[in-house]
Amino acid sequence: MKITAIKGMSDVLPPDSFLWREIEERARKIFDTYGFEEIRTPIVEPTELFVRSVGETSAIVEKEMYTFEDKKGLSLTLRPEGTAPVVRAYIENAMHAKDPIAKLYYFGPMFRYEQPQKGRSRQFFQIGAELLGAESSLADAEMLILLHRLFQGFGILDVRFEINSLGCKTCRPKYLEAIHQFLKGKEKKFCDDCQKRSKKNPLRILDCKKEGCRALTETAPTIGDYWCEACAQHYREVRGLLLAGHVKFKENPRIVRGLDYYCRTAFEVLCDRLGAQNAVAAGGRFDGLVKDLGGPDVPGIGFAIGMERLVLLMEPGTRYQVPGTSIFFALLGNEAQQAALSIMEELRAKDHCVVSAYGGSLKSQMRRADKLGVQRVVILGENEMQKGIAIVKDMKEGTQKEILMGRLVEELG
RNA sequence: GUGGCUAUGGUGUAAAGGCAGCACGGGAGGUUGUGAUCCUCUUAGUACGGGUUCGAAUCCCGUUAGCCACCCCA
């Protein structure tokens, strides 16, 4: 029986892995320029963490988590998202006490048990960032500007930003009540999915793609009519700052987030090239979360970018650095191998990529050198060993010369 | 979780119930110790399990996986 990767989890092989590295490096550089610092949290967390943060009735917690018991019967869960673990770490390490502001980014795998399709897998990577300790609209704007900058850095220019404000704990309940009233008596007219949604998460009905439902919700109240003055003001400021920051965006009053902890600013980065899973990044403000998880009352805002979707958008023609072999040692015989080792080490210490074959005829070794695209080959066999020299061949020119062994490192520079 | 489509060497493909072939890739050679091209040889496949049939890559059923969509979301 062949052992295969499990459904929805895939390998990233070269040369794709080079593209992944490129993306990660570009992201890190940009995070640096915004003063964000990397955090690495465990992939496994107590199940409780996600139940309390993401929400008991959310789709993620209800049916998508990889949950299991450890040997002591503790319920553990493979993280389905990145914000809750970061907030847990923030509280646990009392980061608020060291600095009122924490700006953190992460890069790593998340796990959700979903039906795989284009841009959606069970293990997927996210690049995420969280800004804790700032309630100011400037924080919201900066996160969006940072996100915008990242996409520029990735060379992806055909994405669009959509934003909304979900209100806060004083105005959101009023809106929910209004939606509830609006739907009352109409439930039967909606599609089956929406009828389920009307009980659990009525806001999602506004998100339904079916035309029938869309038509019915045409006249539904929008959150904007229910914002409290503070939320309205905050949102106004965010929009103004975005304009000043040259981030183009569209207001979409129907953006709803699937995770319970979001409030106020919510946003999505969309691209038409992605098919049904058209969001490549999303995020929002989570002001009550730190407190809900037992920490101080610290506001926060963050986003996550889906790595696989990003790769899907970048793939055509993105340039990435492949280190590439620069010097190949073609060695014949055990003595030559022994003599070459220390020289190869010296060259590696000078940052050259130096490789050899592990046997075979000179012809096959040369063929391999050519396939690897190396510039120079050092040929060292019994004849050369006797003369105390090595042959250095320039593969592009096709020329070669004899070099004294002692001068080899210097010659290859 | 639901529905549709798909599954042939490492990759891309051909074979419409009757010899599993081609290309690329991988390996070894083409005189004594030299990479491209070219030439020769070689490697490797019908996803898995059943069924129909004289005979199955081909038809049927199941499983698994992939893709697409619902759902959900990054």
Short mmCIF file of C-alpha atoms (C1' of nucleotides) in Angstrom, two decimals:
data_model
loop_
_atom_site.label_atom_id
_atom_site.label_comp_id
_atom_site.label_asym_id
_atom_site.label_seq_id
_atom_site.Cartn_x
_atom_site.Cartn_y
_atom_site.Cartn_z
CA MET A 1 0.00 0.00 0.00
CA LYS A 2 1.46 3.26 -1.11
CA ILE A 3 1.63 6.01 1.48
CA THR A 4 0.35 9.29 0.13
CA ALA A 5 -0.18 12.78 1.49
CA ILE A 6 -3.58 13.09 3.02
CA LYS A 7 -6.44 14.70 1.20
CA GLY A 8 -6.22 18.44 0.86
CA MET A 9 -2.58 18.66 1.96
CA SER A 10 0.07 19.04 -0.66
CA ASP A 11 3.82 19.21 -1.03
CA VAL A 12 5.55 22.34 -2.19
CA LEU A 13 8.41 21.18 -4.39
CA PRO A 14 11.20 22.99 -6.16
CA PRO A 15 11.00 25.15 -8.14
CA ASP A 16 7.73 26.29 -6.48
CA SER A 17 9.50 26.32 -3.14
CA PHE A 18 11.79 29.03 -4.52
CA LEU A 19 8.77 31.15 -5.31
CA TRP A 20 7.45 30.59 -1.80
CA ARG A 21 10.77 31.68 -0.38
CA GLU A 22 10.75 34.74 -2.61
CA ILE A 23 7.29 35.70 -1.41
CA GLU A 24 8.26 35.22 2.19
CA GLU A 25 11.41 37.30 1.81
CA ARG A 26 9.58 40.15 0.08
CA ALA A 27 6.95 40.11 2.81
CA ARG A 28 9.54 40.16 5.58
CA LYS A 29 11.29 43.15 4.05
CA ILE A 30 8.04 45.06 3.88
CA PHE A 31 7.03 44.12 7.41
CA ASP A 32 10.42 45.41 8.55
CA THR A 33 9.73 48.79 7.02
CA TYR A 34 6.48 49.09 8.96
CA GLY A 35 8.06 48.04 12.24
CA PHE A 36 6.40 44.65 12.49
CA GLU A 37 8.21 41.82 14.22
CA GLU A 38 7.89 38.11 13.70
CA ILE A 39 6.06 35.84 16.11
CA ARG A 40 6.00 32.06 15.91
CA THR A 41 3.33 30.25 17.83
CA PRO A 42 2.64 26.52 18.12
CA ILE A 43 0.58 24.84 15.46
CA VAL A 44 -1.41 23.04 18.14
CA GLU A 45 -3.45 24.92 20.73
CA PRO A 46 -6.07 24.02 23.31
CA THR A 47 -9.40 23.56 21.54
CA GLU A 48 -10.92 26.01 23.99
CA LEU A 49 -8.91 28.87 22.50
CA PHE A 50 -10.68 28.67 19.16
CA VAL A 51 -14.10 27.90 20.59
CA ARG A 52 -13.93 31.09 22.62
CA SER A 53 -12.39 33.35 20.01
CA VAL A 54 -13.66 32.23 16.64
CA GLY A 55 -17.08 31.43 18.07
CA GLU A 56 -18.94 28.30 19.04
CA THR A 57 -21.46 28.60 16.23
CA SER A 58 -19.01 29.54 13.50
CA ALA A 59 -18.57 27.09 10.64
CA ILE A 60 -14.92 26.72 11.53
CA VAL A 61 -15.54 25.54 15.06
CA GLU A 62 -18.66 23.58 14.29
CA LYS A 63 -17.29 21.35 11.59
CA GLU A 64 -13.91 22.31 10.27
CA MET A 65 -11.38 21.86 13.05
CA TYR A 66 -8.84 19.11 13.38
CA THR A 67 -9.46 18.27 17.01
CA PHE A 68 -8.03 15.35 18.93
CA GLU A 69 -7.05 14.31 22.42
CA ASP A 70 -3.50 13.99 23.63
CA LYS A 71 -2.35 11.17 25.88
CA LYS A 72 -3.71 12.89 28.94
CA GLY A 73 -7.11 13.45 27.40
CA LEU A 74 -6.56 17.15 26.76
CA SER A 75 -8.52 18.42 23.77
CA LEU A 76 -6.12 19.90 21.23
CA THR A 77 -6.77 21.55 17.90
CA LEU A 78 -4.59 22.22 14.88
CA ARG A 79 -4.89 25.98 14.50
CA PRO A 80 -7.55 26.92 11.93
CA GLU A 81 -6.48 30.57 11.90
CA GLY A 82 -3.70 32.75 13.18
CA THR A 83 -5.17 35.55 15.24
CA ALA A 84 -6.29 33.61 18.29
CA PRO A 85 -2.89 32.00 18.88
CA VAL A 86 -1.18 35.37 18.56
CA VAL A 87 -3.59 36.92 21.05
CA ARG A 88 -3.09 33.96 23.40
CA ALA A 89 0.68 34.43 23.22
CA TYR A 90 0.26 38.17 23.71
CA ILE A 91 -1.69 37.65 26.91
CA GLU A 92 0.37 34.75 28.21
CA ASN A 93 3.64 36.65 27.80
CA ALA A 94 2.17 39.90 29.17
CA MET A 95 3.34 41.72 26.10
CA HIS A 96 1.08 44.65 26.89
CA ALA A 97 3.16 45.32 29.98
CA LYS A 98 6.38 45.71 28.02
CA ASP A 99 4.97 47.92 25.31
CA PRO A 100 1.49 49.32 24.84
CA ILE A 101 1.77 48.59 21.13
CA ALA A 102 2.57 45.21 19.65
CA LYS A 103 3.07 44.80 15.91
CA LEU A 104 3.45 41.17 15.00
CA TYR A 105 3.55 39.13 11.82
CA TYR A 106 3.56 35.42 11.22
CA PHE A 107 3.89 32.92 8.45
CA GLY A 108 2.71 29.37 8.75
CA PRO A 109 0.25 26.55 8.13
CA MET A 110 -3.40 26.56 9.19
CA PHE A 111 -5.77 23.62 9.13
CA ARG A 112 -9.43 23.38 8.25
CA TYR A 113 -11.35 20.27 7.34
CA GLU A 114 -13.08 21.48 4.18
CA GLN A 115 -13.77 20.09 0.75
CA PRO A 116 -10.65 20.94 -1.26
CA GLN A 117 -10.98 22.95 -4.44
CA LYS A 118 -9.11 25.65 -6.32
CA GLY A 119 -7.47 27.91 -3.78
CA ARG A 120 -8.74 25.91 -0.84
CA SER A 121 -6.92 23.11 0.89
CA ARG A 122 -7.03 21.52 4.31
CA GLN A 123 -3.56 22.60 5.22
CA PHE A 124 -2.97 26.07 3.91
CA PHE A 125 -0.40 28.74 4.60
CA GLN A 126 -1.10 32.25 5.72
CA ILE A 127 0.97 35.37 5.99
CA GLY A 128 -0.65 37.39 8.71
CA ALA A 129 -0.13 40.50 10.78
CA GLU A 130 -1.73 41.80 13.97
CA LEU A 131 -1.49 45.26 15.47
CA LEU A 132 -2.44 45.28 19.15
CA GLY A 133 -2.93 48.24 21.44
CA ALA A 134 -4.19 50.89 19.03
CA GLU A 135 -7.80 51.86 18.69
CA SER A 136 -7.05 54.80 16.44
CA SER A 137 -8.33 54.85 12.89
CA LEU A 138 -4.73 55.44 11.92
CA ALA A 139 -4.01 51.85 12.92
CA ASP A 140 -6.77 50.57 10.65
CA ALA A 141 -5.51 52.68 7.79
CA GLU A 142 -1.94 51.62 8.32
CA MET A 143 -2.87 47.95 8.21
CA LEU A 144 -4.65 48.46 4.92
CA ILE A 145 -1.79 50.48 3.53
CA LEU A 146 0.61 47.75 4.61
CA LEU A 147 -1.57 45.15 2.92
CA HIS A 148 -1.70 47.28 -0.18
CA ARG A 149 2.08 47.66 -0.10
CA LEU A 150 2.52 43.89 0.22
CA PHE A 151 0.50 43.24 -2.92
CA GLN A 152 2.53 45.85 -4.74
CA GLY A 153 5.64 44.11 -3.50
CA PHE A 154 4.34 40.81 -4.83
CA GLY A 155 3.69 42.45 -8.17
CA ILE A 156 -0.03 41.75 -8.03
CA LEU A 157 -1.83 44.85 -9.18
CA ASP A 158 -5.24 43.57 -10.22
CA VAL A 159 -6.63 43.12 -6.72
CA ARG A 160 -9.38 45.28 -5.30
CA PHE A 161 -9.93 46.31 -1.73
CA GLU A 162 -13.38 46.26 -0.21
CA ILE A 163 -14.08 47.63 3.22
CA ASN A 164 -16.92 47.92 5.66
CA SER A 165 -17.52 48.67 9.30
CA LEU A 166 -19.29 46.02 11.34
CA GLY A 167 -20.07 48.35 14.22
CA CYS A 168 -19.22 47.71 17.84
CA LYS A 169 -20.87 46.06 20.79
CA THR A 170 -23.22 48.97 21.31
CA CYS A 171 -24.45 49.41 17.75
CA ARG A 172 -24.15 45.93 16.31
CA PRO A 173 -26.90 44.33 18.45
CA LYS A 174 -29.31 47.02 17.28
CA TYR A 175 -28.50 46.20 13.70
CA LEU A 176 -28.88 42.47 14.30
CA GLU A 177 -32.28 43.15 15.78
CA ALA A 178 -33.23 45.19 12.73
CA ILE A 179 -32.15 42.39 10.39
CA HIS A 180 -34.10 39.98 12.52
CA GLN A 181 -37.19 42.11 12.15
CA PHE A 182 -36.62 42.46 8.44
CA LEU A 183 -36.40 38.72 7.91
CA LYS A 184 -39.39 37.96 10.06
CA GLY A 185 -42.08 36.31 7.96
CA LYS A 186 -39.85 36.24 4.90
CA GLU A 187 -37.77 33.18 5.88
CA LYS A 188 -39.67 30.80 3.62
CA LYS A 189 -38.84 32.81 0.51
CA PHE A 190 -35.12 32.33 0.87
CA CYS A 191 -33.05 29.40 -0.35
CA ASP A 192 -32.48 26.41 1.92
CA ASP A 193 -29.04 27.59 2.93
CA CYS A 194 -30.32 31.02 3.85
CA GLN A 195 -33.11 29.54 5.94
CA LYS A 196 -30.45 27.78 8.00
CA ARG A 197 -28.43 30.97 8.14
CA SER A 198 -31.39 32.99 9.35
CA LYS A 199 -31.23 31.17 12.67
CA LYS A 200 -27.51 31.02 13.27
CA ASN A 201 -25.93 33.91 11.47
CA PRO A 202 -28.54 36.12 9.79
CA LEU A 203 -25.93 38.55 8.49
CA ARG A 204 -24.67 35.90 6.13
CA ILE A 205 -27.90 36.06 4.18
CA LEU A 206 -26.74 39.42 2.86
CA ASP A 207 -23.79 37.56 1.40
CA CYS A 208 -25.81 34.95 -0.50
CA LYS A 209 -24.92 34.63 -4.17
CA LYS A 210 -28.31 33.42 -5.34
CA GLU A 211 -30.31 35.99 -7.25
CA GLY A 212 -33.54 35.25 -5.47
CA CYS A 213 -32.01 36.01 -2.11
CA ARG A 214 -30.15 39.01 -3.47
CA ALA A 215 -33.41 40.50 -4.68
CA LEU A 216 -35.08 39.88 -1.35
CA THR A 217 -32.31 41.57 0.57
CA GLU A 218 -32.19 44.57 -1.78
CA THR A 219 -34.22 46.53 0.71
CA ALA A 220 -32.66 45.08 3.85
CA PRO A 221 -31.37 47.58 6.37
CA THR A 222 -27.63 48.22 6.13
CA ILE A 223 -25.26 48.40 9.02
CA GLY A 224 -24.47 51.99 8.13
CA ASP A 225 -27.86 53.11 9.35
CA TYR A 226 -27.15 51.71 12.80
CA TRP A 227 -23.57 52.76 13.52
CA CYS A 228 -23.20 54.62 16.76
CA GLU A 229 -21.55 58.01 16.45
CA ALA A 230 -18.17 56.65 17.57
CA CYS A 231 -18.19 53.88 14.94
CA ALA A 232 -19.38 56.20 12.20
CA GLN A 233 -16.66 58.68 13.07
CA HIS A 234 -14.01 55.97 13.20
CA TYR A 235 -15.03 54.64 9.81
CA ARG A 236 -15.06 58.15 8.33
CA GLU A 237 -11.53 58.67 9.54
CA VAL A 238 -10.37 55.35 8.14
CA ARG A 239 -11.73 56.22 4.72
CA GLY A 240 -10.13 59.63 4.82
CA LEU A 241 -6.77 58.20 5.79
CA LEU A 242 -6.95 55.60 3.05
CA LEU A 243 -7.54 58.30 0.48
CA ALA A 244 -4.57 60.18 1.88
CA GLY A 245 -2.54 56.96 1.72
CA HIS A 246 -3.46 56.40 -1.92
CA VAL A 247 -5.19 53.10 -1.32
CA LYS A 248 -8.09 52.64 -3.67
CA PHE A 249 -11.02 50.87 -2.10
CA LYS A 250 -14.67 50.19 -2.52
CA GLU A 251 -17.18 50.31 0.29
CA ASN A 252 -19.13 47.09 0.51
CA PRO A 253 -21.76 47.22 3.25
CA ARG A 254 -22.38 43.51 2.84
CA ILE A 255 -18.99 42.30 3.96
CA VAL A 256 -19.51 39.94 6.83
CA ARG A 257 -16.81 38.05 8.63
CA GLY A 258 -17.14 34.40 9.52
CA LEU A 259 -15.26 34.73 12.76
CA ASP A 260 -17.14 36.10 15.72
CA TYR A 261 -14.45 38.34 17.10
CA TYR A 262 -14.48 40.97 14.37
CA CYS A 263 -15.91 44.45 14.95
CA ARG A 264 -15.72 47.81 13.25
CA THR A 265 -13.38 47.83 10.25
CA ALA A 266 -13.55 44.68 8.13
CA PHE A 267 -11.99 44.24 4.71
CA GLU A 268 -11.29 41.82 1.93
CA VAL A 269 -8.78 41.80 -0.90
CA LEU A 270 -10.33 40.18 -3.94
CA CYS A 271 -9.15 39.05 -7.33
CA ASP A 272 -11.24 37.79 -10.23
CA ARG A 273 -8.57 35.37 -11.38
CA LEU A 274 -9.14 33.11 -8.39
CA GLY A 275 -12.44 31.47 -9.28
CA ALA A 276 -14.95 30.92 -6.52
CA GLN A 277 -12.44 31.47 -3.71
CA ASN A 278 -11.87 35.04 -4.77
CA ALA A 279 -10.51 36.47 -1.51
CA VAL A 280 -6.73 36.43 -1.36
CA ALA A 281 -6.58 38.33 1.92
CA ALA A 282 -8.98 39.51 4.56
CA GLY A 283 -9.04 40.88 8.03
CA GLY A 284 -10.51 43.33 10.42
CA ARG A 285 -10.62 44.83 13.86
CA PHE A 286 -11.05 42.65 16.95
CA ASP A 287 -11.32 45.04 19.87
CA GLY A 288 -12.94 42.73 22.41
CA LEU A 289 -10.89 39.64 21.74
CA VAL A 290 -7.94 40.14 24.04
CA LYS A 291 -10.26 40.80 26.94
CA ASP A 292 -12.53 37.90 26.06
CA LEU A 293 -9.55 35.59 26.20
CA GLY A 294 -8.68 36.77 29.68
CA GLY A 295 -6.26 39.57 28.90
CA PRO A 296 -6.41 43.32 29.42
CA ASP A 297 -8.88 45.37 27.42
CA VAL A 298 -6.61 45.94 24.46
CA PRO A 299 -7.89 46.62 20.95
CA GLY A 300 -6.46 44.93 17.89
CA ILE A 301 -6.64 44.73 14.15
CA GLY A 302 -5.11 42.27 11.74
CA PHE A 303 -5.19 40.52 8.42
CA ALA A 304 -4.18 37.26 6.79
CA ILE A 305 -3.10 36.54 3.24
CA GLY A 306 -3.72 33.10 1.76
CA MET A 307 -0.37 31.87 0.48
CA GLU A 308 -1.66 29.30 -2.01
CA ARG A 309 -3.99 31.87 -3.52
CA LEU A 310 -1.15 34.36 -3.65
CA VAL A 311 0.99 31.83 -5.51
CA LEU A 312 -1.87 31.21 -7.90
CA LEU A 313 -1.90 34.92 -8.68
CA MET A 314 1.86 35.27 -8.98
CA GLU A 315 2.81 32.17 -10.89
CA PRO A 316 2.80 33.48 -14.45
CA GLY A 317 6.25 34.89 -14.97
CA THR A 318 7.22 36.04 -11.50
CA ARG A 319 10.95 36.12 -11.16
CA TYR A 320 12.52 34.46 -8.22
CA GLN A 321 16.06 33.73 -7.25
CA VAL A 322 17.34 30.22 -7.75
CA PRO A 323 20.72 30.00 -6.03
CA GLY A 324 22.28 27.81 -8.73
CA THR A 325 25.50 25.88 -8.67
CA SER A 326 28.56 27.91 -9.55
CA ILE A 327 31.38 25.36 -9.32
CA PHE A 328 31.21 21.64 -10.03
CA PHE A 329 33.93 19.22 -8.99
CA ALA A 330 34.33 16.27 -11.35
CA LEU A 331 36.33 13.78 -9.31
CA LEU A 332 37.84 10.50 -10.42
CA GLY A 333 39.08 8.13 -7.77
CA ASN A 334 39.14 8.08 -4.03
CA GLU A 335 42.34 10.11 -3.72
CA ALA A 336 40.93 12.94 -5.77
CA GLN A 337 37.78 12.92 -3.66
CA GLN A 338 39.86 13.20 -0.50
CA ALA A 339 41.98 15.99 -1.91
CA ALA A 340 38.94 17.94 -3.10
CA LEU A 341 36.92 18.00 0.10
CA SER A 342 38.82 20.72 1.93
CA ILE A 343 39.08 22.87 -1.19
CA MET A 344 35.33 22.60 -1.70
CA GLU A 345 34.79 23.65 1.90
CA GLU A 346 37.02 26.70 1.46
CA LEU A 347 35.03 27.76 -1.57
CA ARG A 348 31.72 27.25 0.25
CA ALA A 349 33.03 29.39 3.06
CA LYS A 350 33.34 32.09 0.39
CA ASP A 351 29.64 31.64 -0.45
CA HIS A 352 30.08 29.66 -3.64
CA CYS A 353 27.60 26.91 -4.33
CA VAL A 354 29.94 23.97 -4.84
CA VAL A 355 28.79 20.46 -5.69
CA SER A 356 30.17 17.22 -6.99
CA ALA A 357 28.72 14.03 -8.37
CA TYR A 358 28.90 10.94 -6.25
CA GLY A 359 30.73 8.78 -8.77
CA GLY A 360 30.27 7.81 -12.38
CA SER A 361 32.35 8.36 -15.47
CA LEU A 362 33.87 11.71 -16.30
CA LYS A 363 31.40 11.93 -19.16
CA SER A 364 28.40 11.48 -16.91
CA GLN A 365 29.81 13.93 -14.40
CA MET A 366 30.33 16.54 -17.11
CA ARG A 367 26.85 15.94 -18.35
CA ARG A 368 25.51 16.55 -14.91
CA ALA A 369 27.57 19.72 -14.56
CA ASP A 370 26.06 20.97 -17.79
CA LYS A 371 22.54 20.14 -16.68
CA LEU A 372 23.04 22.08 -13.47
CA GLY A 373 24.14 25.05 -15.55
CA VAL A 374 27.42 25.60 -13.72
CA GLN A 375 29.94 28.12 -14.96
CA ARG A 376 33.09 26.25 -14.06
CA VAL A 377 34.09 22.64 -13.56
CA VAL A 378 37.16 21.49 -11.67
CA ILE A 379 38.42 18.20 -13.06
CA LEU A 380 40.55 16.22 -10.69
CA GLY A 381 41.64 12.66 -11.51
CA GLU A 382 44.65 10.46 -11.06
CA ASN A 383 46.71 12.23 -13.74
CA GLU A 384 46.16 15.61 -12.14
CA MET A 385 46.84 14.28 -8.66
CA GLN A 386 50.25 13.03 -9.81
CA LYS A 387 51.11 16.42 -11.28
CA GLY A 388 49.70 18.30 -8.30
CA ILE A 389 47.32 20.27 -10.46
CA ALA A 390 43.65 20.47 -11.32
CA ILE A 391 41.95 21.35 -14.57
CA VAL A 392 39.55 24.27 -14.44
CA LYS A 393 37.12 24.34 -17.32
CA ASP A 394 34.96 27.30 -18.26
CA MET A 395 31.76 25.69 -19.46
CA LYS A 396 30.51 28.63 -21.44
CA GLU A 397 33.76 29.33 -23.27
CA GLY A 398 34.66 25.67 -23.54
CA THR A 399 38.23 26.51 -22.55
CA GLN A 400 40.28 24.90 -19.81
CA LYS A 401 43.55 25.40 -18.05
CA GLU A 402 45.76 23.66 -15.55
CA ILE A 403 45.98 25.21 -12.10
CA LEU A 404 48.34 24.26 -9.28
CA MET A 405 46.37 22.70 -6.46
CA GLY A 406 47.65 25.27 -3.99
CA ARG A 407 46.31 28.12 -6.12
CA LEU A 408 42.92 26.61 -6.82
CA VAL A 409 40.88 28.51 -4.23
CA GLU A 410 42.48 31.76 -5.26
CA GLU A 411 41.88 31.04 -8.95
CA LEU A 412 38.22 30.25 -8.41
CA GLY A 413 37.88 33.32 -6.19
"C1'" G B 1 -21.36 17.59 4.26
"C1'" U B 2 -23.81 17.91 -1.14
"C1'" G B 3 -23.56 17.76 -6.55
"C1'" G B 4 -20.90 17.46 -11.44
"C1'" C B 5 -16.43 16.07 -14.21
"C1'" U B 6 -11.92 13.26 -14.30
"C1'" A B 7 -8.00 9.29 -13.35
"C1'" U B 8 -2.77 5.56 -18.84
"C1'" G B 9 5.40 5.58 -17.28
"C1'" G B 10 8.29 11.06 -13.45
"C1'" U B 11 5.49 14.79 -17.01
"C1'" G B 12 2.26 15.56 -21.38
"C1'" U B 13 -0.52 12.45 -24.38
"C1'" A B 14 -2.40 8.08 -28.12
"C1'" A B 15 -4.98 3.53 -28.40
"C1'" A B 16 -13.85 4.30 -29.93
"C1'" G B 17 -14.06 -4.35 -26.51
"C1'" G B 18 -8.75 -7.37 -29.74
"C1'" C B 19 -0.33 -6.42 -29.78
"C1'" A B 20 -0.56 -0.42 -24.30
"C1'" G B 21 2.35 3.44 -28.46
"C1'" C B 22 4.59 8.45 -28.98
"C1'" A B 23 7.11 12.82 -27.09
"C1'" C B 24 9.66 14.99 -23.11
"C1'" G B 25 12.26 13.55 -18.75
"C1'" G B 26 15.74 9.88 -16.11
"C1'" G B 27 20.06 6.30 -16.81
"C1'" A B 28 24.24 4.12 -19.78
"C1'" G B 29 27.01 4.32 -24.11
"C1'" G B 30 28.82 6.44 -29.21
"C1'" U B 31 37.07 3.65 -28.09
"C1'" U B 32 42.49 5.83 -24.29
"C1'" G B 33 39.51 10.81 -19.15
"C1'" U B 34 35.34 16.07 -21.11
"C1'" G B 35 29.13 18.96 -21.07
"C1'" A B 36 25.02 21.02 -26.00
"C1'" U B 37 23.10 18.95 -30.73
"C1'" C B 38 22.99 14.08 -33.18
"C1'" C B 39 22.93 8.49 -32.87
"C1'" U B 40 22.20 3.75 -30.04
"C1'" C B 41 20.51 1.12 -25.96
"C1'" U B 42 17.75 1.41 -21.54
"C1'" U B 43 14.20 2.93 -17.69
"C1'" A B 44 9.02 3.37 -16.44
"C1'" G B 45 2.33 3.08 -16.97
"C1'" U B 46 -3.72 1.60 -17.55
"C1'" A B 47 -5.06 4.75 -9.33
"C1'" C B 48 -7.23 0.69 -6.08
"C1'" G B 49 -11.07 -3.39 -5.45
"C1'" G B 50 -14.92 -6.04 -7.65
"C1'" G B 51 -18.11 -7.29 -11.98
"C1'" U B 52 -19.71 -8.08 -17.45
"C1'" U B 53 -17.06 -10.55 -21.66
"C1'" C B 54 -13.84 -15.66 -25.34
"C1'" G B 55 -11.19 -11.05 -24.55
"C1'" A B 56 -11.41 -4.64 -20.71
"C1'" A B 57 -7.13 1.14 -20.47
"C1'" U B 58 -11.96 1.19 -22.98
"C1'" C B 59 -18.49 -1.06 -20.43
"C1'" C B 60 -20.77 -1.41 -15.13
"C1'" C B 61 -20.40 -0.92 -9.57
"C1'" G B 62 -17.61 0.54 -5.31
"C1'" U B 63 -13.24 2.99 -3.07
"C1'" U B 64 -9.58 6.62 -3.12
"C1'" A B 65 -7.62 11.01 -5.04
"C1'" G B 66 -7.75 15.40 -8.14
"C1'" C B 67 -10.53 19.23 -10.43
"C1'" C B 68 -15.04 22.48 -10.55
"C1'" A B 69 -19.15 24.38 -7.96
"C1'" C B 70 -22.37 24.69 -3.51
"C1'" C B 71 -21.14 25.68 1.41
"C1'" C B 72 -17.33 28.17 3.89
"C1'" C B 73 -13.29 31.20 3.83
"C1'" A B 74 -7.38 33.12 3.29
#
